[in-house]
CSV table of C-alpha atoms and ligand atoms in Angstrom, one decimal:
chain,number,residue,atom,x,y,z
A,14,UNK,CA,2.5,18.2,-9.1
A,15,UNK,CA,1.2,14.7,-8.3
A,16,UNK,CA,-0.3,14.5,-5.1
A,17,UNK,CA,-0.2,11.1,-2.9
A,18,UNK,CA,-1.9,10.4,-0.2
A,19,UNK,CA,-0.7,7.1,2.2
A,20,UNK,CA,-3.4,5.5,4.2
A,21,UNK,CA,-1.5,3.2,7.0
A,22,UNK,CA,-3.0,1.7,10.2
A,23,UNK,CA,0.4,0.5,12.3
A,24,UNK,CA,4.0,1.0,12.2
A,25,UNK,CA,4.6,3.0,8.9
A,26,UNK,CA,7.7,1.5,7.8
A,27,UNK,CA,6.3,1.7,4.1
A,28,UNK,CA,5.3,5.0,4.7
A,29,UNK,CA,8.7,6.1,5.9
A,30,UNK,CA,10.4,4.2,2.5
A,31,UNK,CA,8.2,6.5,0.4
A,32,UNK,CA,9.0,9.7,2.6
A,33,UNK,CA,12.7,8.9,2.2
A,34,UNK,CA,12.3,8.0,-1.5
A,35,UNK,CA,10.5,11.6,-2.3
A,36,UNK,CA,13.4,13.2,-0.2
A,37,UNK,CA,15.8,11.6,-2.2
A,38,UNK,CA,13.9,13.2,-5.3
A,39,UNK,CA,13.4,9.4,-6.4
A,40,UNK,CA,9.4,9.4,-6.0
A,41,UNK,CA,8.3,11.9,-8.5
A,42,UNK,CA,5.5,12.8,-6.6
A,43,UNK,CA,4.5,14.5,-3.3
A,44,UNK,CA,3.0,12.8,-0.2
A,45,UNK,CA,0.5,15.1,0.6
A,46,UNK,CA,-1.5,13.4,3.0
A,47,UNK,CA,-1.5,10.7,5.3
A,48,UNK,CA,-4.7,9.1,6.8
A,49,UNK,CA,-5.0,6.3,9.3
A,50,UNK,CA,-8.2,4.7,10.8
A,51,UNK,CA,-6.1,4.1,13.9
A,52,UNK,CA,-5.4,7.1,16.4
A,53,UNK,CA,-2.5,5.4,17.7
A,54,UNK,CA,-0.8,4.2,14.6
A,55,UNK,CA,2.8,5.1,14.4
A,56,UNK,CA,2.8,6.1,11.0
A,57,UNK,CA,0.7,9.3,12.1
A,58,UNK,CA,4.0,9.9,14.4
A,59,UNK,CA,6.0,9.5,11.0
A,60,UNK,CA,3.8,12.0,9.3
A,61,UNK,CA,4.2,14.5,12.0
A,62,UNK,CA,7.8,14.2,12.3
A,63,UNK,CA,8.1,15.3,8.5
A,64,UNK,CA,5.5,17.9,8.6
A,65,UNK,CA,3.2,16.2,6.4
A,66,UNK,CA,-0.5,16.7,6.4
A,67,UNK,CA,-2.2,13.5,8.8
A,68,UNK,CA,-5.7,13.0,9.9
A,69,UNK,CA,-7.4,10.2,11.8
A,70,UNK,CA,-10.6,8.9,9.7
A,71,UNK,CA,-11.6,6.2,12.3
A,72,UNK,CA,-15.3,4.0,11.9
A,73,UNK,CA,-16.0,4.6,15.4
A,74,UNK,CA,-16.5,8.2,14.7
A,75,UNK,CA,-19.3,8.0,12.3
A,76,UNK,CA,-23.0,6.7,12.9
A,77,UNK,CA,-22.3,4.0,9.8
A,78,UNK,CA,-20.0,2.9,7.0
A,79,UNK,CA,-21.4,5.2,4.4
A,80,UNK,CA,-21.0,8.6,6.4
A,81,UNK,CA,-17.4,6.9,7.4
A,82,UNK,CA,-16.9,6.2,3.4
A,83,UNK,CA,-18.0,9.5,2.5
A,84,UNK,CA,-15.5,11.2,4.8
A,85,UNK,CA,-12.8,9.6,3.5
A,86,UNK,CA,-13.6,10.0,0.0
A,87,UNK,CA,-14.1,14.0,1.0
A,88,UNK,CA,-11.2,14.3,2.4
A,89,UNK,CA,-8.7,12.8,-0.5
A,90,UNK,CA,-11.1,15.2,-2.8
A,91,UNK,CA,-10.1,17.8,-1.0
A,92,UNK,CA,-6.4,17.3,-1.5
A,93,UNK,CA,-7.0,16.7,-5.0
A,94,UNK,CA,-5.0,13.0,-4.7
A,95,UNK,CA,-4.0,11.5,-7.8
A,96,UNK,CA,-2.9,8.5,-6.4
A,97,UNK,CA,-3.6,6.4,-3.1
A,98,UNK,CA,-1.1,4.2,-1.5
A,99,UNK,CA,-2.3,1.5,0.9
A,100,UNK,CA,0.9,1.1,3.5
A,101,UNK,CA,-0.3,-1.3,5.9
A,102,UNK,CA,-3.9,-0.2,6.1
A,103,UNK,CA,-5.7,-3.2,7.7
A,104,UNK,CA,-9.4,-2.2,6.7
A,105,UNK,CA,-11.0,-3.4,3.2
A,106,UNK,CA,-12.3,-0.2,1.4
A,107,UNK,CA,-15.9,-0.3,0.4
A,108,UNK,CA,-17.0,-0.6,-3.3
A,109,UNK,CA,-18.0,3.0,-2.9
A,110,UNK,CA,-14.6,4.4,-2.1
A,111,UNK,CA,-12.8,2.2,-4.8
A,112,UNK,CA,-15.1,3.5,-7.5
A,113,UNK,CA,-14.7,7.2,-6.6
A,114,UNK,CA,-10.8,6.6,-7.3
A,115,UNK,CA,-10.9,4.0,-10.4
A,116,UNK,CA,-7.2,3.0,-11.0
A,117,UNK,CA,-5.9,5.2,-8.4
A,118,UNK,CA,-5.6,2.8,-5.4
A,119,UNK,CA,-2.4,0.7,-4.9
A,120,UNK,CA,-1.9,-1.8,-2.3
A,121,UNK,CA,1.4,-3.6,-1.3
A,122,UNK,CA,1.2,-7.2,0.0
A,123,UNK,CA,3.7,-9.3,1.9
A,124,UNK,CA,3.5,-12.2,-0.2
A,125,UNK,CA,3.6,-13.6,-4.2
A,126,UNK,CA,-0.1,-13.3,-4.7
A,127,UNK,CA,-2.2,-14.7,-5.5
A,128,UNK,CA,-0.7,-17.3,-3.1
A,129,UNK,CA,-1.4,-16.4,0.2
A,130,UNK,CA,-3.7,-13.6,0.2
A,131,UNK,CA,-5.4,-12.2,3.5
A,132,UNK,CA,-3.5,-11.6,6.9
A,133,UNK,CA,-0.5,-12.9,8.0
A,134,UNK,CA,0.6,-13.9,4.6
A,135,UNK,CA,4.1,-14.2,5.8
A,136,UNK,CA,3.5,-16.7,8.4
A,137,UNK,CA,1.2,-18.5,5.8
A,138,UNK,CA,3.8,-19.1,3.2
A,139,UNK,CA,6.1,-19.9,5.9
A,140,UNK,CA,3.8,-22.9,7.3
A,141,UNK,CA,3.1,-24.1,4.0
A,142,UNK,CA,6.9,-24.8,3.5
A,143,UNK,CA,7.1,-22.6,-0.2
A,144,UNK,CA,11.0,-22.2,-1.1
A,145,UNK,CA,10.3,-18.6,-2.2
A,146,UNK,CA,8.0,-15.9,-1.4
A,147,UNK,CA,8.0,-12.0,-1.6
A,148,UNK,CA,6.0,-9.1,-1.9
A,149,UNK,CA,3.4,-7.9,-4.6
A,150,UNK,CA,2.0,-4.5,-5.4
A,151,UNK,CA,-1.1,-4.6,-7.1
A,152,UNK,CA,-4.2,-2.0,-7.9
A,153,UNK,CA,-6.9,-2.7,-5.5
A,154,UNK,CA,-10.2,-3.6,-6.7
A,155,UNK,CA,-13.3,-4.7,-5.0
A,156,UNK,CA,-11.6,-8.4,-3.6
A,157,UNK,CA,-9.4,-8.9,-1.3
A,158,UNK,CA,-6.1,-9.0,-2.5
A,159,UNK,CA,-7.3,-9.8,-6.1
A,160,UNK,CA,-6.5,-6.5,-8.3
A,161,UNK,CA,-4.2,-6.5,-11.3
A,162,UNK,CA,-0.4,-6.9,-10.3
A,163,UNK,CA,1.7,-4.3,-11.0
A,164,UNK,CA,5.1,-5.8,-9.6
A,165,UNK,CA,6.6,-8.4,-7.6
A,166,UNK,CA,9.9,-9.0,-6.1
A,167,UNK,CA,10.9,-12.8,-5.1
A,168,UNK,CA,13.1,-13.6,-1.8
A,169,UNK,CA,13.8,-16.9,-0.8
A,170,UNK,CA,13.0,-19.1,2.2
A,171,UNK,CA,16.2,-20.1,4.1
A,172,UNK,CA,16.5,-23.4,6.3
A,173,UNK,CA,16.2,-22.4,9.8
A,174,UNK,CA,14.2,-19.0,9.2
A,175,UNK,CA,11.5,-17.9,11.6
A,176,UNK,CA,8.1,-16.5,10.4
A,177,UNK,CA,9.7,-13.5,11.7
A,178,UNK,CA,13.0,-13.6,9.8
A,179,UNK,CA,10.9,-14.2,6.4
A,180,UNK,CA,8.6,-11.2,7.3
A,181,UNK,CA,11.9,-9.2,7.7
A,182,UNK,CA,13.3,-10.1,4.2
A,183,UNK,CA,10.2,-9.6,2.7
A,184,UNK,CA,9.8,-6.2,4.3
A,185,UNK,CA,13.2,-4.9,2.9
A,186,UNK,CA,12.0,-5.5,-0.6
A,187,UNK,CA,8.8,-3.8,0.0
A,188,UNK,CA,10.6,-0.9,1.2
A,189,UNK,CA,12.4,-1.1,-2.3
A,190,UNK,CA,9.6,-1.8,-4.6
A,191,UNK,CA,6.8,0.4,-3.2
A,192,UNK,CA,8.7,3.8,-4.1
A,193,UNK,CA,9.7,2.6,-7.3
A,194,UNK,CA,6.1,1.5,-8.4
A,195,UNK,CA,4.8,5.1,-7.3
A,196,UNK,CA,7.5,6.7,-9.3
A,197,UNK,CA,6.4,4.8,-12.5
A,198,UNK,CA,2.7,5.6,-11.6
A,199,UNK,CA,3.7,9.3,-11.2
A,200,UNK,CA,5.4,9.1,-14.4
A,201,UNK,CA,2.6,7.8,-16.5
A,202,UNK,CA,4.3,4.6,-17.6
A,203,UNK,CA,1.6,2.3,-16.3
A,204,UNK,CA,-1.1,0.9,-18.1
A,205,UNK,CA,-3.8,-1.7,-18.1
A,206,UNK,CA,-4.5,-4.0,-20.7
A,207,UNK,CA,-7.6,-6.0,-19.2
A,208,UNK,CA,-5.7,-7.6,-16.0
A,209,UNK,CA,-2.4,-7.2,-17.5
A,210,UNK,CA,-0.2,-4.3,-16.2
A,211,UNK,CA,1.9,-2.7,-19.0
A,212,UNK,CA,4.9,-0.7,-17.7
A,213,UNK,CA,6.4,1.6,-20.4
A,214,UNK,CA,10.2,1.0,-20.8
A,215,UNK,CA,10.5,-1.9,-18.5
B,318,GRF,C1,3.7,-4.7,5.0
B,318,GRF,O1,4.0,-6.0,5.3
B,318,GRF,C2,2.4,-4.7,4.2
B,318,GRF,O2,2.9,-5.6,3.2
B,318,GRF,C3,1.0,-5.0,4.9
B,318,GRF,O3,1.3,-4.6,6.0
B,318,GRF,C4,2.7,-4.2,6.2
B,318,GRF,C5,2.7,-2.7,6.7
B,318,GRF,O4,3.8,-2.7,7.6
B,318,GRF,N1,0.0,-5.0,3.7
B,318,GRF,P1,4.4,-1.3,7.7
B,318,GRF,O5,3.2,-0.4,8.5
B,318,GRF,O6,4.5,-0.2,6.1
B,318,GRF,O7,5.9,-1.2,8.3
């Protein structure tokens, strides 16, 4: 048993890819919980459709950041979660939450970090004129998209691409990469030496 929580604020296509990988027996873990900070997130509908426990924990329902953080931490602890997977979670986790789950939180970002951190990474890359971009899965630390890099996938930027074309190409790779990294973690193959992530058998 390797219970996983997925935190998502929106569309939930990465959640869907993780669910499909689990159904195919490729995840080696179980998505035990989906949490959203957005009651209208399509990710919640996806969780419901597949019978996955899901919960809205939104800042507006709490008097301050501290009580919101406490609710998030308590919910994750109650479900005995081993891995927290951010999949389009549009909120920086506070240091308090990150410290509660050391090296147990991962994120996927739609650029080749450390290039183009933050919002609209695909469009940032397109505007800059890079010839290649891609996606990065990394451990979450207290910075914005700065944690140790676990894995990356590269895609070309083609002549005539719009930012949306590039975003779609990157997203397809995200859907392949994220389940693979979750599996590596579930199999206990990933360790850290300083900032360097070692993947056993890779
Ligand atoms: C993805 O592009 C991911 O890289 C970024 O947020 C987006 C989430 O998309 N962190 P979805 O909700 O998984 O479809």
